[in-house]
PDB file of C-alpha atoms in Angstrom:
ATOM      1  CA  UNK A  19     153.333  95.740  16.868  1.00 71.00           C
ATOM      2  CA  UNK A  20     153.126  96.222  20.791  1.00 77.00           C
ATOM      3  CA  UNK A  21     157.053  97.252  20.472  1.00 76.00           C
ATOM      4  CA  UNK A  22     156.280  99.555  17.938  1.00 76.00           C
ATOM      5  CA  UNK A  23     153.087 101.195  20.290  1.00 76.00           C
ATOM      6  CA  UNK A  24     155.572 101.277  23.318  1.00 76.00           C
ATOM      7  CA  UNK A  25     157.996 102.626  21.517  1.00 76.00           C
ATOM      8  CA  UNK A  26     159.157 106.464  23.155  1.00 76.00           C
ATOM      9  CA  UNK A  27     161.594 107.748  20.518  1.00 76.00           C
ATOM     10  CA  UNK A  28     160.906 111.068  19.529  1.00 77.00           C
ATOM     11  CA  UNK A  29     158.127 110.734  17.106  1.00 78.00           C
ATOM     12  CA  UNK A  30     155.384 107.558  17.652  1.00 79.00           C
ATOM     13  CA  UNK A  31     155.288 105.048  15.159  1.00 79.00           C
ATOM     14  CA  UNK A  32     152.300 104.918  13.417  1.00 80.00           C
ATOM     15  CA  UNK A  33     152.532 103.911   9.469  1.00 78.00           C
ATOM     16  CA  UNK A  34     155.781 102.218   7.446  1.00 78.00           C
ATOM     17  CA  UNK A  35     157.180 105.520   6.624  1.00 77.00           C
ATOM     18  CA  UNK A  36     157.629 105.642  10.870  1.00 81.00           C
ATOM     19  CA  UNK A  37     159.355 102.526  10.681  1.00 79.00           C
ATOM     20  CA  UNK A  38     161.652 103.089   6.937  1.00 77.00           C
ATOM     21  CA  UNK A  39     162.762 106.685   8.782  1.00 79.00           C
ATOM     22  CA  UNK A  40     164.153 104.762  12.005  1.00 80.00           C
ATOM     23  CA  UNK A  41     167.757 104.366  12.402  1.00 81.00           C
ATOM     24  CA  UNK A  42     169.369 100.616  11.556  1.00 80.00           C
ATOM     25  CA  UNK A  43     170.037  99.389  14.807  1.00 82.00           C
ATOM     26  CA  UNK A  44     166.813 100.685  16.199  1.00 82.00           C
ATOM     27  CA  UNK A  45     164.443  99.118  13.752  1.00 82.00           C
ATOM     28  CA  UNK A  46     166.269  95.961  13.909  1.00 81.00           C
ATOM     29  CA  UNK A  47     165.458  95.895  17.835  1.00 82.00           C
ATOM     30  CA  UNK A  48     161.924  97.084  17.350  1.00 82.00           C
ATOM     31  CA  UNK A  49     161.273  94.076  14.793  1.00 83.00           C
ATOM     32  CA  UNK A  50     163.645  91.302  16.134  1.00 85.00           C
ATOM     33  CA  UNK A  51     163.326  89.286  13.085  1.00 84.00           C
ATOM     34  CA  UNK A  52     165.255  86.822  11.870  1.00 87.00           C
ATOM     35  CA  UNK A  53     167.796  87.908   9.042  1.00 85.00           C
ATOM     36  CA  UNK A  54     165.188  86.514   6.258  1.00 86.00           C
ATOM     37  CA  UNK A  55     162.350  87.802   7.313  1.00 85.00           C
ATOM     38  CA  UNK A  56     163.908  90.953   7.873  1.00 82.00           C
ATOM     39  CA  UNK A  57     164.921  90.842   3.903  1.00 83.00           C
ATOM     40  CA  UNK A  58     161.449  90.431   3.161  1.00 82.00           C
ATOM     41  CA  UNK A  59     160.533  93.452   5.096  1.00 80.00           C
ATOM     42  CA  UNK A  60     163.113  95.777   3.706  1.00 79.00           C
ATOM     43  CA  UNK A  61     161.738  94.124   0.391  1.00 79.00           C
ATOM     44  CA  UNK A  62     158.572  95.616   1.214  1.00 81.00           C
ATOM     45  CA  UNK A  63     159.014  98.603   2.743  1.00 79.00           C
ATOM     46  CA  UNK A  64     161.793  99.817  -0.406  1.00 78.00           C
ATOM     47  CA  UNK A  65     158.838  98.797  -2.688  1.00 79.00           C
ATOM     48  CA  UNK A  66     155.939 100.793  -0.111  1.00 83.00           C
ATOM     49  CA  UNK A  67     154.433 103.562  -2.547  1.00 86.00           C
ATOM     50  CA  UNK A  68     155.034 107.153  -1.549  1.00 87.00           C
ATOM     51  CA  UNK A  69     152.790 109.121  -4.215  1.00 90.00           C
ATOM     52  CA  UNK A  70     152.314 112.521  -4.391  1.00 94.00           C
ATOM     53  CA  UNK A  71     148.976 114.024  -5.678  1.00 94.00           C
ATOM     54  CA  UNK A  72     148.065 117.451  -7.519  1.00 96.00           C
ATOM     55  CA  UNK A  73     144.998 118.197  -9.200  1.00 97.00           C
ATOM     56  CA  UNK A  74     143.142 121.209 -10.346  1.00 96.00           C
ATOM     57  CA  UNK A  75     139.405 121.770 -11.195  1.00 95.00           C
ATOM     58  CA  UNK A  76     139.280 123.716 -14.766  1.00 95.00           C
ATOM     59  CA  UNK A  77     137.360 126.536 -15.406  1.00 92.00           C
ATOM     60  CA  UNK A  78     136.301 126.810 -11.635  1.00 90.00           C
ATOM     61  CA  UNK A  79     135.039 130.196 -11.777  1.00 90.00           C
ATOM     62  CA  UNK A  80     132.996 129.101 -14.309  1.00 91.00           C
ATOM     63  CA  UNK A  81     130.591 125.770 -13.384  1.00 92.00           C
ATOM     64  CA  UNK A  82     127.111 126.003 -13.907  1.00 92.00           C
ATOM     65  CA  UNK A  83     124.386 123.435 -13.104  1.00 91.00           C
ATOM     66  CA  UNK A  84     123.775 120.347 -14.587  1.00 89.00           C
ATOM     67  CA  UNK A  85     127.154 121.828 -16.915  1.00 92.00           C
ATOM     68  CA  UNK A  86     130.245 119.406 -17.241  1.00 94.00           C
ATOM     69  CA  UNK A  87     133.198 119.524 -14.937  1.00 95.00           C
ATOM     70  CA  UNK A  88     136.583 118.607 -15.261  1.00 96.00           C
ATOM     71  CA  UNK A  89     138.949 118.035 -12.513  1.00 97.00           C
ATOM     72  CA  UNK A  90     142.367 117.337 -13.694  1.00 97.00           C
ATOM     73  CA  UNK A  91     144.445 114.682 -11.763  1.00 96.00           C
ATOM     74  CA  UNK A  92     148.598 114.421 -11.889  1.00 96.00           C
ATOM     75  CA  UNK A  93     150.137 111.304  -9.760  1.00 94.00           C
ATOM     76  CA  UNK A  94     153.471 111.055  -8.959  1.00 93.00           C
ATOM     77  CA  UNK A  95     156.206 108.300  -7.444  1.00 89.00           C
ATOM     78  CA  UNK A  96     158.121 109.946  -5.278  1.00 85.00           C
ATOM     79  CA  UNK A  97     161.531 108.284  -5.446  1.00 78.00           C
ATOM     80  CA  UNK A  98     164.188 108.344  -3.542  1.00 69.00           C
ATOM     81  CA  UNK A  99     167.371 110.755  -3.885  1.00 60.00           C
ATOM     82  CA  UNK A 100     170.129 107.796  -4.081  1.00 57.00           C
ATOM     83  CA  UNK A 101     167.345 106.076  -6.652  1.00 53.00           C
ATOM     84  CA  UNK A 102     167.112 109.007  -8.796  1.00 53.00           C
ATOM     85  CA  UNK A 103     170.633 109.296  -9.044  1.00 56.00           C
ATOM     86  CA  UNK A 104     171.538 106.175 -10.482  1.00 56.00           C
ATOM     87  CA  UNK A 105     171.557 106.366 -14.399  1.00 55.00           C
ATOM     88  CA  UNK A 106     170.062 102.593 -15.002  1.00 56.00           C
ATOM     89  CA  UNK A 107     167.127 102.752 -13.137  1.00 63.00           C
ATOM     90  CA  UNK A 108     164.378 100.488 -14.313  1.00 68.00           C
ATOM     91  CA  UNK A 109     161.047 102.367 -14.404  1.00 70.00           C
ATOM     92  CA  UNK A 110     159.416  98.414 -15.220  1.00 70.00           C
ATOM     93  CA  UNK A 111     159.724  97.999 -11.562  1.00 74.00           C
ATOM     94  CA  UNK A 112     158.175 100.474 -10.152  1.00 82.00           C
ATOM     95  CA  UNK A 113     154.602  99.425  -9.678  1.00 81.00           C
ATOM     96  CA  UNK A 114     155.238  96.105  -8.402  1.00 84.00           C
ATOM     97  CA  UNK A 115     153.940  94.827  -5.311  1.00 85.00           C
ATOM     98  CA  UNK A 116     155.560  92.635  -2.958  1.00 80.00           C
ATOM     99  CA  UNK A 117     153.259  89.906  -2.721  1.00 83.00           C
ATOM    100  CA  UNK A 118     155.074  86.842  -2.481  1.00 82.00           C
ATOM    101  CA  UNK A 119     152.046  84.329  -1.882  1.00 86.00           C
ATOM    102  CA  UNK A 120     149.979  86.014  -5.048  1.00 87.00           C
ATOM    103  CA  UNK A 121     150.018  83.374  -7.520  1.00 93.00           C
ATOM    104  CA  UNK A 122     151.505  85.970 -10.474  1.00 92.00           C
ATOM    105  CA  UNK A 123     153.075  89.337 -10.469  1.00 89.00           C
ATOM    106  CA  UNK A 124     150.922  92.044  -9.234  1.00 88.00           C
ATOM    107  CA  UNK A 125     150.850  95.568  -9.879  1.00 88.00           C
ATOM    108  CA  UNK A 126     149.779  98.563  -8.222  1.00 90.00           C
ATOM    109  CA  UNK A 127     146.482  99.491  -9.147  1.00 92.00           C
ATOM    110  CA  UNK A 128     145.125 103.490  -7.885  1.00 95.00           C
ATOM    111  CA  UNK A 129     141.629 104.235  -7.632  1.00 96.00           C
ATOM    112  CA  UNK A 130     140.568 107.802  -8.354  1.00 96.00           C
ATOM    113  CA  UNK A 131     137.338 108.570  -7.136  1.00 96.00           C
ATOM    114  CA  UNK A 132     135.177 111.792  -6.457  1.00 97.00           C
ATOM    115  CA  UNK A 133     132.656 111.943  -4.601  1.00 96.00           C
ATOM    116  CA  UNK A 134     130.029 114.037  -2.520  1.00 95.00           C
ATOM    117  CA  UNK A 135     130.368 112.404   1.199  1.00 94.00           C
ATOM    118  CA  UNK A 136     127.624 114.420   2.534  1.00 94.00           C
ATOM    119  CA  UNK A 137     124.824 112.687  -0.068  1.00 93.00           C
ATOM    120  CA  UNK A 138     127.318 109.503  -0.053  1.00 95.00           C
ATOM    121  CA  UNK A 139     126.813 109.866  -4.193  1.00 94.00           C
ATOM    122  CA  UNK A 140     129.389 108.596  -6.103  1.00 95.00           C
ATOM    123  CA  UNK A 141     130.558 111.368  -9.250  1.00 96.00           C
ATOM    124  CA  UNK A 142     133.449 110.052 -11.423  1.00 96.00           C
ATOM    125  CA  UNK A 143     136.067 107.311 -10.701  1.00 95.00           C
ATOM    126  CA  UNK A 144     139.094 105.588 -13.006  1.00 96.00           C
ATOM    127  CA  UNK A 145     141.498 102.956 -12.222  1.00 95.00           C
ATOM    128  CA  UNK A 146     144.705 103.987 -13.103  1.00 93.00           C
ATOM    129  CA  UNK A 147     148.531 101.340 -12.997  1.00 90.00           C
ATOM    130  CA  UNK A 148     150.825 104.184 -11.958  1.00 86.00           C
ATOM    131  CA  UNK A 149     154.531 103.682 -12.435  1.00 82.00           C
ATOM    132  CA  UNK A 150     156.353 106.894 -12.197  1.00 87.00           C
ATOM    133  CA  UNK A 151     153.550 109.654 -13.605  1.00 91.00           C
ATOM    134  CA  UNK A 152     150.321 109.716 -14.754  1.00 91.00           C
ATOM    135  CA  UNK A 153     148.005 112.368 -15.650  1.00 95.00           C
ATOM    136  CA  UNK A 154     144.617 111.874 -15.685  1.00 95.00           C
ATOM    137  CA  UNK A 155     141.264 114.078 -16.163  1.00 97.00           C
ATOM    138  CA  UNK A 156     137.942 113.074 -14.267  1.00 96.00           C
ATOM    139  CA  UNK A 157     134.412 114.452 -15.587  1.00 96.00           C
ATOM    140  CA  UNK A 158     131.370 114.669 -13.971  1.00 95.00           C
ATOM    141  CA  UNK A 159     127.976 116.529 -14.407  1.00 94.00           C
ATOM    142  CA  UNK A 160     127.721 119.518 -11.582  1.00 93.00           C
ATOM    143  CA  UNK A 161     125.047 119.552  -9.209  1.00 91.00           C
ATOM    144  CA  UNK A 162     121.502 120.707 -10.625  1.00 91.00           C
ATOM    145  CA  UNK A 163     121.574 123.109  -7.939  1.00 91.00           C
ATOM    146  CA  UNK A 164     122.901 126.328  -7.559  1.00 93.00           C
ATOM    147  CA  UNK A 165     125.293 126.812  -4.317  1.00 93.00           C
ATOM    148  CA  UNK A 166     128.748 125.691  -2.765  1.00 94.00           C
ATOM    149  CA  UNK A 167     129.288 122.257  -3.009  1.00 95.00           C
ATOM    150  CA  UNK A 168     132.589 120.668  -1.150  1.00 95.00           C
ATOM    151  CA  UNK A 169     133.531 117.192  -2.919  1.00 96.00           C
ATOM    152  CA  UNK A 170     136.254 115.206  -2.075  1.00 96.00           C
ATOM    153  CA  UNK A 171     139.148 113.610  -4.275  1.00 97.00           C
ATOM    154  CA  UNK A 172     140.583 110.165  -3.017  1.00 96.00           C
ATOM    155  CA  UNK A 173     143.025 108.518  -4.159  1.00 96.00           C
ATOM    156  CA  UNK A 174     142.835 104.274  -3.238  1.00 95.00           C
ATOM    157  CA  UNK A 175     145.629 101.788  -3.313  1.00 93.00           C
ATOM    158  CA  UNK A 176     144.017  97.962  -4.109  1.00 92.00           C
ATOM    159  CA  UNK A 177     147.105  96.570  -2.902  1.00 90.00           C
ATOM    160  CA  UNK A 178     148.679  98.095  -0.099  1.00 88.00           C
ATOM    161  CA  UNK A 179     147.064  99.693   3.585  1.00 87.00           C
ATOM    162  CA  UNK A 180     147.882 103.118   4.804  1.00 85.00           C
ATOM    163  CA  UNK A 181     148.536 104.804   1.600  1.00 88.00           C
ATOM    164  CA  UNK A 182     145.095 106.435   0.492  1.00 92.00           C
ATOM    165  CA  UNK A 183     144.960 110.150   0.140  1.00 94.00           C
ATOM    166  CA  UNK A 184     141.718 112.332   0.229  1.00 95.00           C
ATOM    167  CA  UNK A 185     141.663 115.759  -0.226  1.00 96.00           C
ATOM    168  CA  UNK A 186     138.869 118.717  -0.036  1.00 96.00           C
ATOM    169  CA  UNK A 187     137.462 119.886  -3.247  1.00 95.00           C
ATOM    170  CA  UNK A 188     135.151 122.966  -2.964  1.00 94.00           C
ATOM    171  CA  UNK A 189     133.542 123.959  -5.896  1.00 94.00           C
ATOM    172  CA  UNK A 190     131.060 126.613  -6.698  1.00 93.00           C
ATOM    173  CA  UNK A 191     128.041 126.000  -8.604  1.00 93.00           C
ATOM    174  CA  UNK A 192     126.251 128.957 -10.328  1.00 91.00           C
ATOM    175  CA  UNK A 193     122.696 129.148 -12.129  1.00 89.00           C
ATOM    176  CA  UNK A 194     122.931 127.487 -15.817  1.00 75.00           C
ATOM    177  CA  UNK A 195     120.976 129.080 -18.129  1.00 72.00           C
ATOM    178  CA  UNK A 196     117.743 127.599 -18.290  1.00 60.00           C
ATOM    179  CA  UNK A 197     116.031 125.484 -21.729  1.00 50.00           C
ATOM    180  CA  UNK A 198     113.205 127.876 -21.464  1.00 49.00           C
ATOM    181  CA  UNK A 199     114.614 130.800 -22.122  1.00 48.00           C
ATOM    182  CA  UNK A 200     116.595 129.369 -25.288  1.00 47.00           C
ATOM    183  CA  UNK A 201     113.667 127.583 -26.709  1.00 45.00           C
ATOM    184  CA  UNK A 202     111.419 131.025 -26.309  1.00 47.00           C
ATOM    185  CA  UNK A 203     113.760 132.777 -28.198  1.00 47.00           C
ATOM    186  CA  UNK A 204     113.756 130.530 -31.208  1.00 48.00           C
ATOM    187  CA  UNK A 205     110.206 130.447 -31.256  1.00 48.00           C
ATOM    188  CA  UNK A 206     110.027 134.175 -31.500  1.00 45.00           C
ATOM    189  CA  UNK A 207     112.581 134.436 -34.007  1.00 46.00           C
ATOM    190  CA  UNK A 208     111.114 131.662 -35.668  1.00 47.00           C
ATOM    191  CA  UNK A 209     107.334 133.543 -36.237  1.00 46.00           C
ATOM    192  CA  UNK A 210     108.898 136.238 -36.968  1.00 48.00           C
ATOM    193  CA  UNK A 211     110.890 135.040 -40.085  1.00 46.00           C
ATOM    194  CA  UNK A 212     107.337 133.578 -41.053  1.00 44.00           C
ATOM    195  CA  UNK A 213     105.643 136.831 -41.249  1.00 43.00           C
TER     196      UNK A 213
END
């Protein structure tokens, strides 16, 4: 690690994809591992998730309070070039941790929470196993009231560090029609059709 912090190549190295974009001979000094260990830490860095996020909050123009909303969620591997290009590549692998001391095979799991970090309230979450895509759709009741609300999306590795995502969700809340004024209109209708 203090090799790493010293080092003065052109860009710092701060996260795995620093160290998995470093040429051979370089990360082989940074490291100095033996030629096993270093195995196990190509092992894990080939197998070190690289997922891309897109979502998109439906109807957006149209949330009301205390009214439904739906943000749909798309996660993707990212996988690289040479990978893609092979015809027989195993999509059961991807998803697999390297965890050699876990007592069984683990997979990835992705946590895909939103939430409202200003009232530290909690608003939809689901655990997704994500081997090449997923699409998913989160629901969650809007804010009673009225205004501009800015949420936040994360998305939560459980078995590797350094890989979370968060991103900015505004959303815009407008005035839902209120009970009263439906339930006064049925009573009027309603005496009338008595008279």
């Amino acid at each position: 690690v203090e090799r790493c912090e010293a080092y003065q190549g052109e860009e710092p190295i701060e996260s795995v994809f620093d160290i998995l974009t470093l040429e051979d001979d370089v990360r082989t000094d940074l490291l100095r591992l033996p030629d096993e260990k270093m195995a196990d830490v190509a092992v894990f860095c080939n197998n070190y998730p690289n997922i891309e996020m897109a979502f998109d909050v439906l109807d957006s123009d149209d949330i009301t309070a205390s009214d439904p909303v739906q943000i749909s969620v798309k996660l993707e591997r990212e996988v690289d070039d040479e990978d893609e290009e092979e015809e027989d590549i195993d999509e059961a692998q991807f998803g697999k941790v390297a965890a050699p001391l876990f007592p069984k095979e683990k997979l990835e799991g992705w946590w895909i929470v939103v939430g409202n970090t200003k009232t530290n309230s909690l608003l939809s979450l689901k655990r997704v196993t994500l081997r090449r895509t997923q699409k998913i759709m989160l629901e969650f009741m809007a804010p009673e009231e009225p205004g501009d609300y800015n949420l936040t999306l994360f998305c939560m590795s459980d078995s590797y560090l350094g890989c979370d995502q968060e991103y900015s969700v505004p959303i815009s809340v407008a005035v839902g029609e209120s009970d009263d004024d439906d339930g006064d209109d049925d009573d009027s209708s309603g005496g009338d059709e008595s008279d």
